């Protein structure tokens, strides 16, 4: 190889190594991203729903991290930081269990509101006499025991009889009007229709299964027939649902969220994922005496036009997650966004879970700061709006301001570290945006503390 070709070969090899390093870093980032997504899916399906971090758990994690360098390499994890397999019990935990059992007995008295049917078991009649001496017996007491029994629901047929009366002189016929039925040309009464609806929607008993249950009573009602009842009953209940919606949206603050549900129809020929939108009015924990209410609406998809249509006449505070479909609602100054801390915290918790709950990480530090906010909210819950606002300004505002500074400082340091390692950065979408903008949420939450009627989730 000539001396002129050697530098070119070295440059080509250097370029290949640089490209390979960049590819390896990109693959590592992809692997970490997939690990986080896998952890999120596993937690959604198998993990616990609580994201609460108590002080005892934090101290145990810090202690385990401090003892980790002192433990032998072959020491199992259970021996280092977990009491699993140990014969030592938590005295405080056992004491709470005993208090819970004593406060909630499993074999308490039967409910007082249930009707009582008395059955007397006596060995003698009113004039019975002693079998030993023949003297009359007197009752000196009785033993009473109660048994909870159930009488299965039964069908009955109500016959509506309308006598006809005729005048003997003018032959005028008089008869009472026929009673109105819930549905035209339907032989089902209101009680039966209500029972079918409650069984289907509240007890989650499908119509075909109800048809099988009724068949045991020799009452044949097909699932198709009951399906028609459900459609007609929904039309009858529409004014009531609309009234609930108007009442729920009259509140100053409304919680909104959506959940997927499998549905049929819409000309798609098979089951698809529809959406149920819930709008909740419930400020009982904040001292509001208004009755709570939930208004449900259904849509075939999750387009943002649906909540905009539902909340067209609403003005006030709307507490929602970071779904982009709500953004157009907040363009109007009549609706103020209350960012949900639970959704912002969940992203940090997923990363903390993926990092094996290691203490001292950025996600763990963020969760500790959010935990201090929740600690204040647990103390002010149930008090007046003025008291909550004063406490949030006094105690929560410094935490949010410190967290806002910490988030920006952390973001800058991560920028600098990434620039030093790779020299590349995607300026079109920052990590703040990919994490549902936690720094922006901190700013929104700081502004929310200035509003006396805003609330935490």
Short mmCIF file of C-alpha atoms in Angstrom, two decimals:
data_model
loop_
_atom_site.label_atom_id
_atom_site.label_comp_id
_atom_site.label_asym_id
_atom_site.label_seq_id
_atom_site.Cartn_x
_atom_site.Cartn_y
_atom_site.Cartn_z
CA UNK A 1 0.00 0.00 0.00
CA UNK A 2 1.41 3.37 -0.99
CA UNK A 3 1.97 6.21 1.40
CA UNK A 4 -0.71 8.27 -0.36
CA UNK A 5 -3.41 5.62 0.01
CA UNK A 6 -2.69 5.03 3.70
CA UNK A 7 -4.16 8.35 5.00
CA UNK A 8 -7.30 7.79 2.95
CA UNK A 9 -7.69 4.32 4.42
CA UNK A 10 -7.24 5.67 7.92
CA UNK A 11 -9.86 8.36 7.29
CA UNK A 12 -12.29 5.79 5.92
CA UNK A 13 -11.77 3.52 8.92
CA UNK A 14 -12.18 6.46 11.29
CA UNK A 15 -15.40 7.46 9.55
CA UNK A 16 -16.66 3.87 9.76
CA UNK A 17 -15.90 3.71 13.47
CA UNK A 18 -17.63 7.06 14.08
CA UNK A 19 -20.66 5.94 12.11
CA UNK A 20 -20.72 2.66 13.97
CA UNK A 21 -20.54 4.44 17.33
CA UNK A 22 -23.42 6.69 16.33
CA UNK A 23 -25.42 3.65 15.23
CA UNK A 24 -24.69 1.87 18.52
CA UNK A 25 -25.82 4.92 20.51
CA UNK A 26 -29.00 5.17 18.46
CA UNK A 27 -29.69 1.48 19.02
CA UNK A 28 -29.08 1.85 22.75
CA UNK A 29 -31.53 4.74 22.90
CA UNK A 30 -34.06 2.63 20.98
CA UNK A 31 -33.54 -0.28 23.38
CA UNK A 32 -34.04 1.97 26.40
CA UNK A 33 -37.18 3.40 24.83
CA UNK A 34 -38.55 -0.08 24.18
CA UNK A 35 -37.69 -1.14 27.74
CA UNK A 36 -39.63 1.82 29.12
CA UNK A 37 -42.61 1.00 26.90
CA UNK A 38 -42.47 -2.66 27.92
CA UNK A 39 -42.32 -1.72 31.60
CA UNK A 40 -45.29 0.60 31.11
CA UNK A 41 -47.35 -2.12 29.43
CA UNK A 42 -46.44 -4.71 32.08
CA UNK A 43 -47.39 -2.33 34.84
CA UNK A 44 -50.69 -1.49 33.18
CA UNK A 45 -51.60 -5.17 32.93
CA UNK A 46 -50.00 -6.80 35.95
CA UNK A 47 -48.64 -4.07 38.25
CA UNK A 48 -50.31 -2.22 41.05
CA UNK A 49 -52.20 0.94 40.22
CA UNK A 50 -50.88 2.97 43.13
CA UNK A 51 -47.99 5.34 42.42
CA UNK A 52 -47.65 6.49 46.00
CA UNK A 53 -44.16 6.74 47.45
CA UNK A 54 -44.05 6.64 51.23
CA UNK A 55 -41.19 7.83 53.37
CA UNK A 56 -40.40 4.35 54.68
CA UNK A 57 -39.89 3.03 51.17
CA UNK A 58 -37.61 5.96 50.30
CA UNK A 59 -35.48 5.45 53.40
CA UNK A 60 -35.22 1.73 52.68
CA UNK A 61 -34.09 2.44 49.13
CA UNK A 62 -31.44 4.90 50.33
CA UNK A 63 -30.22 2.42 52.95
CA UNK A 64 -30.06 -0.38 50.38
CA UNK A 65 -28.06 1.83 48.03
CA UNK A 66 -25.62 2.71 50.82
CA UNK A 67 -25.15 -0.94 51.81
CA UNK A 68 -24.84 -2.23 48.26
CA UNK A 69 -21.05 -1.63 47.97
CA UNK A 70 -20.50 -3.43 51.30
CA UNK A 71 -22.44 -6.58 50.34
CA UNK A 72 -20.71 -9.52 48.62
CA UNK A 73 -21.32 -9.85 44.91
CA UNK A 74 -23.04 -13.21 45.32
CA UNK A 75 -25.45 -11.91 47.95
CA UNK A 76 -29.04 -12.27 46.72
CA UNK A 77 -31.21 -9.20 46.46
CA UNK A 78 -33.64 -10.44 49.10
CA UNK A 79 -30.89 -10.54 51.69
CA UNK A 80 -29.62 -7.05 50.87
CA UNK A 81 -32.73 -4.93 50.76
CA UNK A 82 -35.79 -7.08 51.03
CA UNK A 83 -37.34 -8.78 54.02
CA UNK A 84 -38.89 -11.44 51.83
CA UNK A 85 -38.13 -14.86 53.24
CA UNK A 86 -37.32 -13.42 56.66
CA UNK A 87 -39.06 -14.57 59.82
CA UNK A 88 -39.18 -11.02 61.22
CA UNK A 89 -42.63 -9.41 61.02
CA UNK A 90 -43.42 -5.73 60.81
CA UNK A 91 -44.96 -4.92 64.19
CA UNK A 92 -46.63 -1.73 62.97
CA UNK A 93 -48.12 -3.55 59.98
CA UNK A 94 -49.45 -6.39 62.13
CA UNK A 95 -50.92 -3.88 64.59
CA UNK A 96 -52.75 -2.11 61.75
CA UNK A 97 -54.10 -5.43 60.51
CA UNK A 98 -55.49 -6.27 63.95
CA UNK A 99 -57.07 -2.82 64.27
CA UNK A 100 -58.62 -3.18 60.84
CA UNK A 101 -60.07 -6.59 61.73
CA UNK A 102 -61.51 -5.32 64.99
CA UNK A 103 -63.02 -2.26 63.31
CA UNK A 104 -64.52 -4.31 60.48
CA UNK A 105 -65.85 -7.60 61.86
CA UNK A 106 -66.73 -10.11 59.18
CA UNK A 107 -69.51 -11.70 61.19
CA UNK A 108 -71.42 -8.65 62.34
CA UNK A 109 -75.17 -8.32 62.76
CA UNK A 110 -77.46 -8.49 59.78
CA UNK A 111 -78.66 -5.22 58.22
CA UNK A 112 -81.41 -3.57 60.22
CA UNK A 113 -83.32 -2.25 57.20
CA UNK A 114 -84.23 -5.72 55.95
CA UNK A 115 -87.72 -7.00 56.76
CA UNK A 116 -87.94 -9.69 59.45
CA UNK A 117 -90.00 -12.83 59.16
CA UNK A 118 -90.43 -14.56 62.52
CA UNK A 119 -90.73 -18.32 62.80
CA UNK A 120 -91.50 -19.62 66.32
CA UNK A 121 -90.28 -23.09 67.21
CA UNK A 122 -92.11 -24.21 70.38
CA UNK A 123 -92.41 -27.62 72.00
CA UNK A 124 -95.79 -26.93 73.63
CA UNK A 125 -99.00 -25.03 73.04
CA UNK A 126 -100.54 -22.25 75.14
CA UNK A 127 -102.07 -24.65 77.71
CA UNK A 128 -99.31 -27.22 77.83
CA UNK A 129 -98.34 -28.71 81.17
CA UNK A 130 -95.21 -30.09 82.69
CA UNK A 131 -94.61 -33.70 81.77
CA UNK A 132 -93.15 -34.45 85.23
CA UNK A 133 -95.75 -33.00 87.65
CA UNK A 134 -98.61 -31.80 85.44
CA UNK A 135 -98.28 -28.10 86.38
CA UNK A 136 -98.83 -25.50 83.69
CA UNK A 137 -95.67 -24.13 82.05
CA UNK A 138 -94.71 -20.45 81.96
CA UNK A 139 -92.37 -18.88 79.43
CA UNK A 140 -89.23 -17.60 81.14
CA UNK A 141 -87.29 -16.44 78.06
CA UNK A 142 -86.37 -17.22 74.50
CA UNK A 143 -83.37 -17.67 72.26
CA UNK A 144 -83.34 -15.67 69.04
CA UNK A 145 -81.06 -16.31 66.08
CA UNK A 146 -81.17 -14.72 62.63
CA UNK A 147 -80.44 -16.26 59.25
CA UNK A 148 -80.01 -14.25 56.06
CA UNK A 149 -82.12 -15.74 53.30
CA UNK A 150 -82.93 -14.76 49.72
CA UNK A 151 -86.13 -15.05 47.74
CA UNK A 152 -85.31 -15.19 44.01
CA UNK A 153 -86.90 -12.61 41.78
CA UNK A 154 -90.15 -13.83 40.32
CA UNK A 155 -92.32 -12.83 37.40
CA UNK A 156 -95.92 -11.82 37.67
CA UNK A 157 -98.59 -10.86 35.21
CA UNK A 158 -100.58 -7.70 35.87
CA UNK A 159 -104.05 -7.81 34.34
CA UNK A 160 -105.47 -4.38 33.55
CA UNK A 161 -109.28 -4.68 33.64
CA UNK A 162 -111.39 -1.79 32.33
CA UNK A 163 -115.09 -2.36 32.94
CA UNK A 164 -117.52 -0.89 30.44
CA UNK A 165 -120.66 0.89 31.60
CA UNK A 166 -123.64 1.68 29.38
CA UNK A 167 -126.61 3.95 29.94
CA UNK A 168 -129.93 2.08 29.69
CA UNK A 169 -131.69 5.15 28.32
CA UNK A 170 -129.29 6.77 25.82
CA UNK A 171 -126.99 3.80 25.37
CA UNK A 172 -123.83 5.85 26.09
CA UNK A 173 -120.83 3.64 26.86
CA UNK A 174 -118.27 4.79 29.48
CA UNK A 175 -114.88 3.19 30.05
CA UNK A 176 -111.61 4.26 31.73
CA UNK A 177 -108.67 5.10 29.51
CA UNK A 178 -106.07 2.41 28.99
CA UNK A 179 -102.94 2.93 31.11
CA UNK A 180 -99.90 4.13 29.23
CA UNK A 181 -97.11 1.66 28.64
CA UNK A 182 -93.37 2.47 28.55
CA UNK A 183 -93.22 1.35 24.92
CA UNK A 184 -95.92 0.99 22.31
CA UNK A 185 -97.07 -2.54 21.53
CA UNK A 186 -94.79 -3.92 24.24
CA UNK A 187 -95.96 -6.45 26.85
CA UNK A 188 -93.09 -5.68 29.25
CA UNK A 189 -93.79 -3.53 32.25
CA UNK A 190 -91.59 -0.73 33.55
CA UNK A 191 -90.25 -2.90 36.38
CA UNK A 192 -89.10 -5.66 34.03
CA UNK A 193 -87.43 -3.22 31.64
CA UNK A 194 -85.65 -1.48 34.53
CA UNK A 195 -84.47 -4.84 35.87
CA UNK A 196 -83.05 -5.85 32.49
CA UNK A 197 -81.22 -2.52 32.15
CA UNK A 198 -79.73 -2.68 35.64
CA UNK A 199 -78.64 -6.28 35.10
CA UNK A 200 -76.97 -5.39 31.81
CA UNK A 201 -75.30 -2.06 32.58
CA UNK A 202 -74.79 -2.15 36.36
CA UNK A 203 -74.31 -5.90 36.93
CA UNK A 204 -72.68 -6.58 33.52
CA UNK A 205 -74.97 -9.49 32.73
CA UNK A 206 -75.35 -9.82 28.94
CA UNK A 207 -78.80 -10.06 27.40
CA UNK A 208 -78.28 -13.59 26.12
CA UNK A 209 -77.40 -14.72 29.64
CA UNK A 210 -80.47 -13.02 31.06
CA UNK A 211 -82.53 -14.83 28.44
CA UNK A 212 -81.15 -18.14 29.74
CA UNK A 213 -81.92 -17.16 33.34
CA UNK A 214 -85.52 -16.26 32.54
CA UNK A 215 -85.96 -19.48 30.58
CA UNK A 216 -85.52 -21.41 33.83
CA UNK A 217 -88.76 -19.77 34.95
CA UNK A 218 -90.46 -20.88 31.70
CA UNK A 219 -90.47 -17.27 30.50
CA UNK A 220 -89.09 -17.08 26.98
CA UNK A 221 -87.65 -13.65 26.10
CA UNK A 222 -85.10 -13.54 23.32
CA UNK A 223 -81.97 -11.41 23.55
CA UNK A 224 -83.02 -9.63 20.36
CA UNK A 225 -86.28 -8.56 21.97
CA UNK A 226 -84.51 -7.23 25.05
CA UNK A 227 -82.08 -5.40 22.78
CA UNK A 228 -85.01 -3.53 21.30
CA UNK A 229 -86.16 -2.68 24.80
CA UNK A 230 -82.73 -1.20 25.58
CA UNK A 231 -82.84 1.06 22.54
CA UNK A 232 -86.33 2.32 23.32
CA UNK A 233 -85.48 2.78 27.01
CA UNK A 234 -82.39 4.79 26.05
CA UNK A 235 -84.61 7.13 24.04
CA UNK A 236 -86.96 7.50 27.02
CA UNK A 237 -84.05 8.31 29.36
CA UNK A 238 -82.42 10.84 27.02
CA UNK A 239 -84.09 13.89 28.67
CA UNK A 240 -82.83 12.69 32.06
CA UNK A 241 -79.29 12.23 30.70
CA UNK A 242 -79.39 15.70 29.18
CA UNK A 243 -80.52 17.17 32.49
CA UNK A 244 -77.60 15.44 34.25
CA UNK A 245 -75.25 16.87 31.63
CA UNK A 246 -76.55 20.40 32.15
CA UNK A 247 -76.17 20.05 35.91
CA UNK A 248 -72.65 18.63 35.68
CA UNK A 249 -71.43 21.40 33.37
CA UNK A 250 -72.89 24.11 35.61
CA UNK A 251 -70.04 23.51 38.04
CA UNK A 252 -67.09 25.88 38.12
CA UNK A 253 -64.65 22.98 37.84
CA UNK A 254 -65.16 19.78 35.84
CA UNK A 255 -62.97 16.70 35.49
CA UNK A 256 -62.90 15.07 32.07
CA UNK A 257 -61.38 11.82 30.82
CA UNK A 258 -62.07 9.15 28.23
CA UNK A 259 -61.75 5.39 28.17
CA UNK A 260 -61.82 2.91 25.28
CA UNK A 261 -64.60 0.38 24.93
CA UNK A 262 -65.33 -2.31 22.39
CA UNK A 263 -68.44 -1.59 20.36
CA UNK A 264 -70.34 -2.86 17.34
CA UNK A 265 -71.96 -0.92 14.55
CA UNK A 266 -71.08 2.19 12.59
CA UNK A 267 -71.11 0.13 9.39
CA UNK A 268 -67.74 -1.44 10.13
CA UNK A 269 -69.13 -4.95 10.34
CA UNK A 270 -67.05 -5.97 13.34
CA UNK A 271 -66.10 -4.85 16.82
CA UNK A 272 -64.01 -1.71 17.07
CA UNK A 273 -62.77 0.59 19.82
CA UNK A 274 -65.16 3.36 20.67
CA UNK A 275 -64.76 6.01 23.34
CA UNK A 276 -66.73 6.85 26.46
CA UNK A 277 -66.20 10.40 27.67
CA UNK A 278 -66.84 11.13 31.34
CA UNK A 279 -67.48 14.62 32.74
CA UNK A 280 -67.44 14.64 36.54
CA UNK A 281 -68.70 17.22 38.98
CA UNK A 282 -67.55 16.28 42.46
CA UNK A 283 -65.97 18.72 44.92
CA UNK A 284 -67.10 17.06 48.13
CA UNK A 285 -63.51 16.62 49.28
CA UNK A 286 -63.05 20.39 48.94
CA UNK A 287 -66.02 21.28 51.15
CA UNK A 288 -68.56 21.78 48.36
CA UNK A 289 -72.08 20.77 49.34
CA UNK A 290 -73.37 20.28 45.77
CA UNK A 291 -74.43 16.79 44.80
CA UNK A 292 -71.87 14.96 42.64
CA UNK A 293 -72.78 13.97 39.10
CA UNK A 294 -71.20 12.15 36.16
CA UNK A 295 -72.23 12.72 32.56
CA UNK A 296 -71.26 10.05 30.04
CA UNK A 297 -71.08 10.53 26.29
CA UNK A 298 -70.12 8.02 23.59
CA UNK A 299 -68.26 8.50 20.30
CA UNK A 300 -67.02 6.16 17.59
CA UNK A 301 -63.46 7.52 17.76
CA UNK A 302 -61.20 9.82 19.79
CA UNK A 303 -61.19 12.92 17.65
CA UNK A 304 -60.93 16.20 19.50
CA UNK A 305 -64.16 17.48 18.00
CA UNK A 306 -66.15 15.29 20.40
CA UNK A 307 -65.09 16.98 23.68
CA UNK A 308 -65.35 20.36 21.95
CA UNK A 309 -68.95 19.54 21.07
CA UNK A 310 -69.75 18.22 24.54
CA UNK A 311 -68.22 21.26 26.28
CA UNK A 312 -69.51 23.87 23.85
CA UNK A 313 -71.44 25.79 26.54
CA UNK A 314 -69.03 25.19 29.44
CA UNK A 315 -67.02 27.95 31.08
CA UNK A 316 -64.77 27.47 34.07
CA UNK A 317 -61.87 25.22 35.06
CA UNK A 318 -61.41 21.99 33.13
CA UNK A 319 -59.08 19.39 34.63
CA UNK A 320 -57.85 16.96 31.95
CA UNK A 321 -54.82 15.00 30.85
CA UNK A 322 -52.44 16.04 28.06
CA UNK A 323 -54.65 14.77 25.20
CA UNK A 324 -54.15 17.16 22.28
CA UNK A 325 -57.87 17.10 21.48
CA UNK A 326 -58.51 19.46 24.41
CA UNK A 327 -56.13 22.16 23.16
CA UNK A 328 -58.72 23.88 20.99
CA UNK A 329 -61.02 24.22 24.01
CA UNK A 330 -58.40 26.21 25.91
CA UNK A 331 -57.97 28.69 23.06
CA UNK A 332 -61.13 30.30 24.37
CA UNK A 333 -60.46 32.40 27.46
CA UNK A 334 -63.68 31.13 29.04
CA UNK A 335 -62.13 27.72 29.82
CA UNK A 336 -59.04 27.50 32.05
CA UNK A 337 -56.88 24.38 31.92
CA UNK A 338 -56.03 22.61 35.18
CA UNK A 339 -53.19 20.26 34.32
CA UNK A 340 -53.44 16.87 36.00
CA UNK A 341 -50.54 16.12 38.33
CA UNK A 342 -51.40 12.42 38.31
CA UNK A 343 -50.65 12.15 34.59
CA UNK A 344 -47.44 14.18 34.88
CA UNK A 345 -46.30 12.08 37.85
CA UNK A 346 -47.04 8.83 36.01
CA UNK A 347 -44.34 9.48 33.41
CA UNK A 348 -41.71 9.92 36.08
CA UNK A 349 -42.95 6.86 37.95
CA UNK A 350 -42.71 4.71 34.83
CA UNK A 351 -39.09 5.77 34.34
CA UNK A 352 -38.40 5.22 38.05
CA UNK A 353 -39.94 1.76 37.83
CA UNK A 354 -37.89 0.94 34.73
CA UNK A 355 -34.76 1.97 36.66
CA UNK A 356 -35.55 -0.64 39.34
CA UNK A 357 -36.65 2.06 41.84
CA UNK A 358 -33.08 3.26 42.31
CA UNK A 359 -32.85 6.26 44.66
CA UNK A 360 -31.19 9.48 43.63
CA UNK A 361 -32.11 9.31 39.93
CA UNK A 362 -33.72 12.28 38.17
CA UNK A 363 -37.07 10.51 38.10
CA UNK A 364 -36.81 9.74 41.82
CA UNK A 365 -35.99 13.37 42.61
CA UNK A 366 -38.99 14.55 40.58
CA UNK A 367 -41.27 12.10 42.40
CA UNK A 368 -40.03 13.35 45.77
CA UNK A 369 -40.84 16.94 44.80
CA UNK A 370 -44.29 15.95 43.57
CA UNK A 371 -44.78 13.98 46.81
CA UNK A 372 -44.31 17.18 48.82
CA UNK A 373 -47.05 18.82 46.77
CA UNK A 374 -49.40 15.93 47.45
CA UNK A 375 -48.55 16.10 51.17
CA UNK A 376 -49.81 19.68 51.29
CA UNK A 377 -52.96 18.75 49.39
CA UNK A 378 -53.77 15.93 51.80
CA UNK A 379 -53.70 18.44 54.68
CA UNK A 380 -55.82 21.14 53.05
CA UNK A 381 -58.40 18.76 51.58
CA UNK A 382 -61.87 19.48 52.89
CA UNK A 383 -61.18 23.10 53.89
CA UNK A 384 -62.54 26.24 52.28
CA UNK A 385 -61.22 27.59 48.99
CA UNK A 386 -59.68 30.63 50.70
CA UNK A 387 -57.77 28.44 53.17
CA UNK A 388 -56.54 26.13 50.42
CA UNK A 389 -55.34 29.08 48.37
CA UNK A 390 -53.44 30.63 51.28
CA UNK A 391 -51.75 27.33 52.14
CA UNK A 392 -50.82 26.68 48.51
CA UNK A 393 -49.30 30.14 48.20
CA UNK A 394 -47.40 29.66 51.44
CA UNK A 395 -46.24 26.05 51.09
CA UNK A 396 -46.82 24.75 47.57
CA UNK A 397 -45.63 27.76 45.59
CA UNK A 398 -41.99 27.56 46.84
CA UNK A 399 -41.90 23.86 45.95
CA UNK A 400 -43.18 24.55 42.43
CA UNK A 401 -40.76 27.41 41.89
CA UNK A 402 -37.85 25.27 43.03
CA UNK A 403 -39.03 22.41 40.82
CA UNK A 404 -39.34 24.76 37.84
CA UNK A 405 -35.74 25.91 38.29
CA UNK A 406 -34.57 22.32 38.79
CA UNK A 407 -36.31 21.10 35.63
CA UNK A 408 -34.74 23.79 33.47
CA UNK A 409 -31.29 23.29 35.02
CA UNK A 410 -31.58 19.54 34.46
CA UNK A 411 -32.69 20.05 30.87
CA UNK A 412 -29.71 22.35 30.16
CA UNK A 413 -27.27 19.91 31.72
CA UNK A 414 -28.69 17.05 29.68
CA UNK A 415 -28.35 19.17 26.53
CA UNK A 416 -24.72 19.90 27.30
CA UNK A 417 -23.93 16.29 28.12
CA UNK A 418 -25.54 15.01 24.94
CA UNK A 419 -23.76 17.65 22.82
CA UNK A 420 -20.44 16.64 24.36
CA UNK A 421 -21.06 12.92 23.79
CA UNK A 422 -22.55 12.91 20.33
CA UNK A 423 -22.67 16.43 18.91
CA UNK A 424 -26.22 15.86 17.68
CA UNK A 425 -29.59 16.95 19.02
CA UNK A 426 -33.10 16.91 17.63
CA UNK A 427 -34.25 20.50 18.07
CA UNK A 428 -37.73 19.82 16.68
CA UNK A 429 -38.91 17.97 19.78
CA UNK A 430 -37.30 18.32 23.17
CA UNK A 431 -37.42 15.74 25.98
CA UNK A 432 -39.69 18.16 27.82
CA UNK A 433 -42.26 17.77 25.07
CA UNK A 434 -41.86 14.00 24.86
CA UNK A 435 -42.54 13.79 28.61
CA UNK A 436 -45.77 15.78 28.22
CA UNK A 437 -43.86 18.96 29.09
CA UNK A 438 -43.30 18.51 32.86
CA UNK A 439 -41.66 21.95 33.18
CA UNK A 440 -44.67 23.54 31.52
CA UNK A 441 -46.93 21.58 33.85
CA UNK A 442 -44.99 22.94 36.80
CA UNK A 443 -45.63 26.45 35.51
CA UNK A 444 -49.31 25.69 34.99
CA UNK A 445 -49.59 24.20 38.46
CA UNK A 446 -47.88 27.28 39.90
CA UNK A 447 -50.48 29.46 38.21
CA UNK A 448 -53.21 27.14 39.47
CA UNK A 449 -52.21 27.80 43.09
CA UNK A 450 -53.31 31.38 42.53
CA UNK A 451 -56.86 30.24 41.73
CA UNK A 452 -58.93 29.61 44.86
CA UNK A 453 -61.18 26.94 43.36
CA UNK A 454 -58.70 24.86 41.41
CA UNK A 455 -57.93 21.43 42.81
CA UNK A 456 -55.45 18.64 42.75
CA UNK A 457 -56.42 15.18 41.41
#
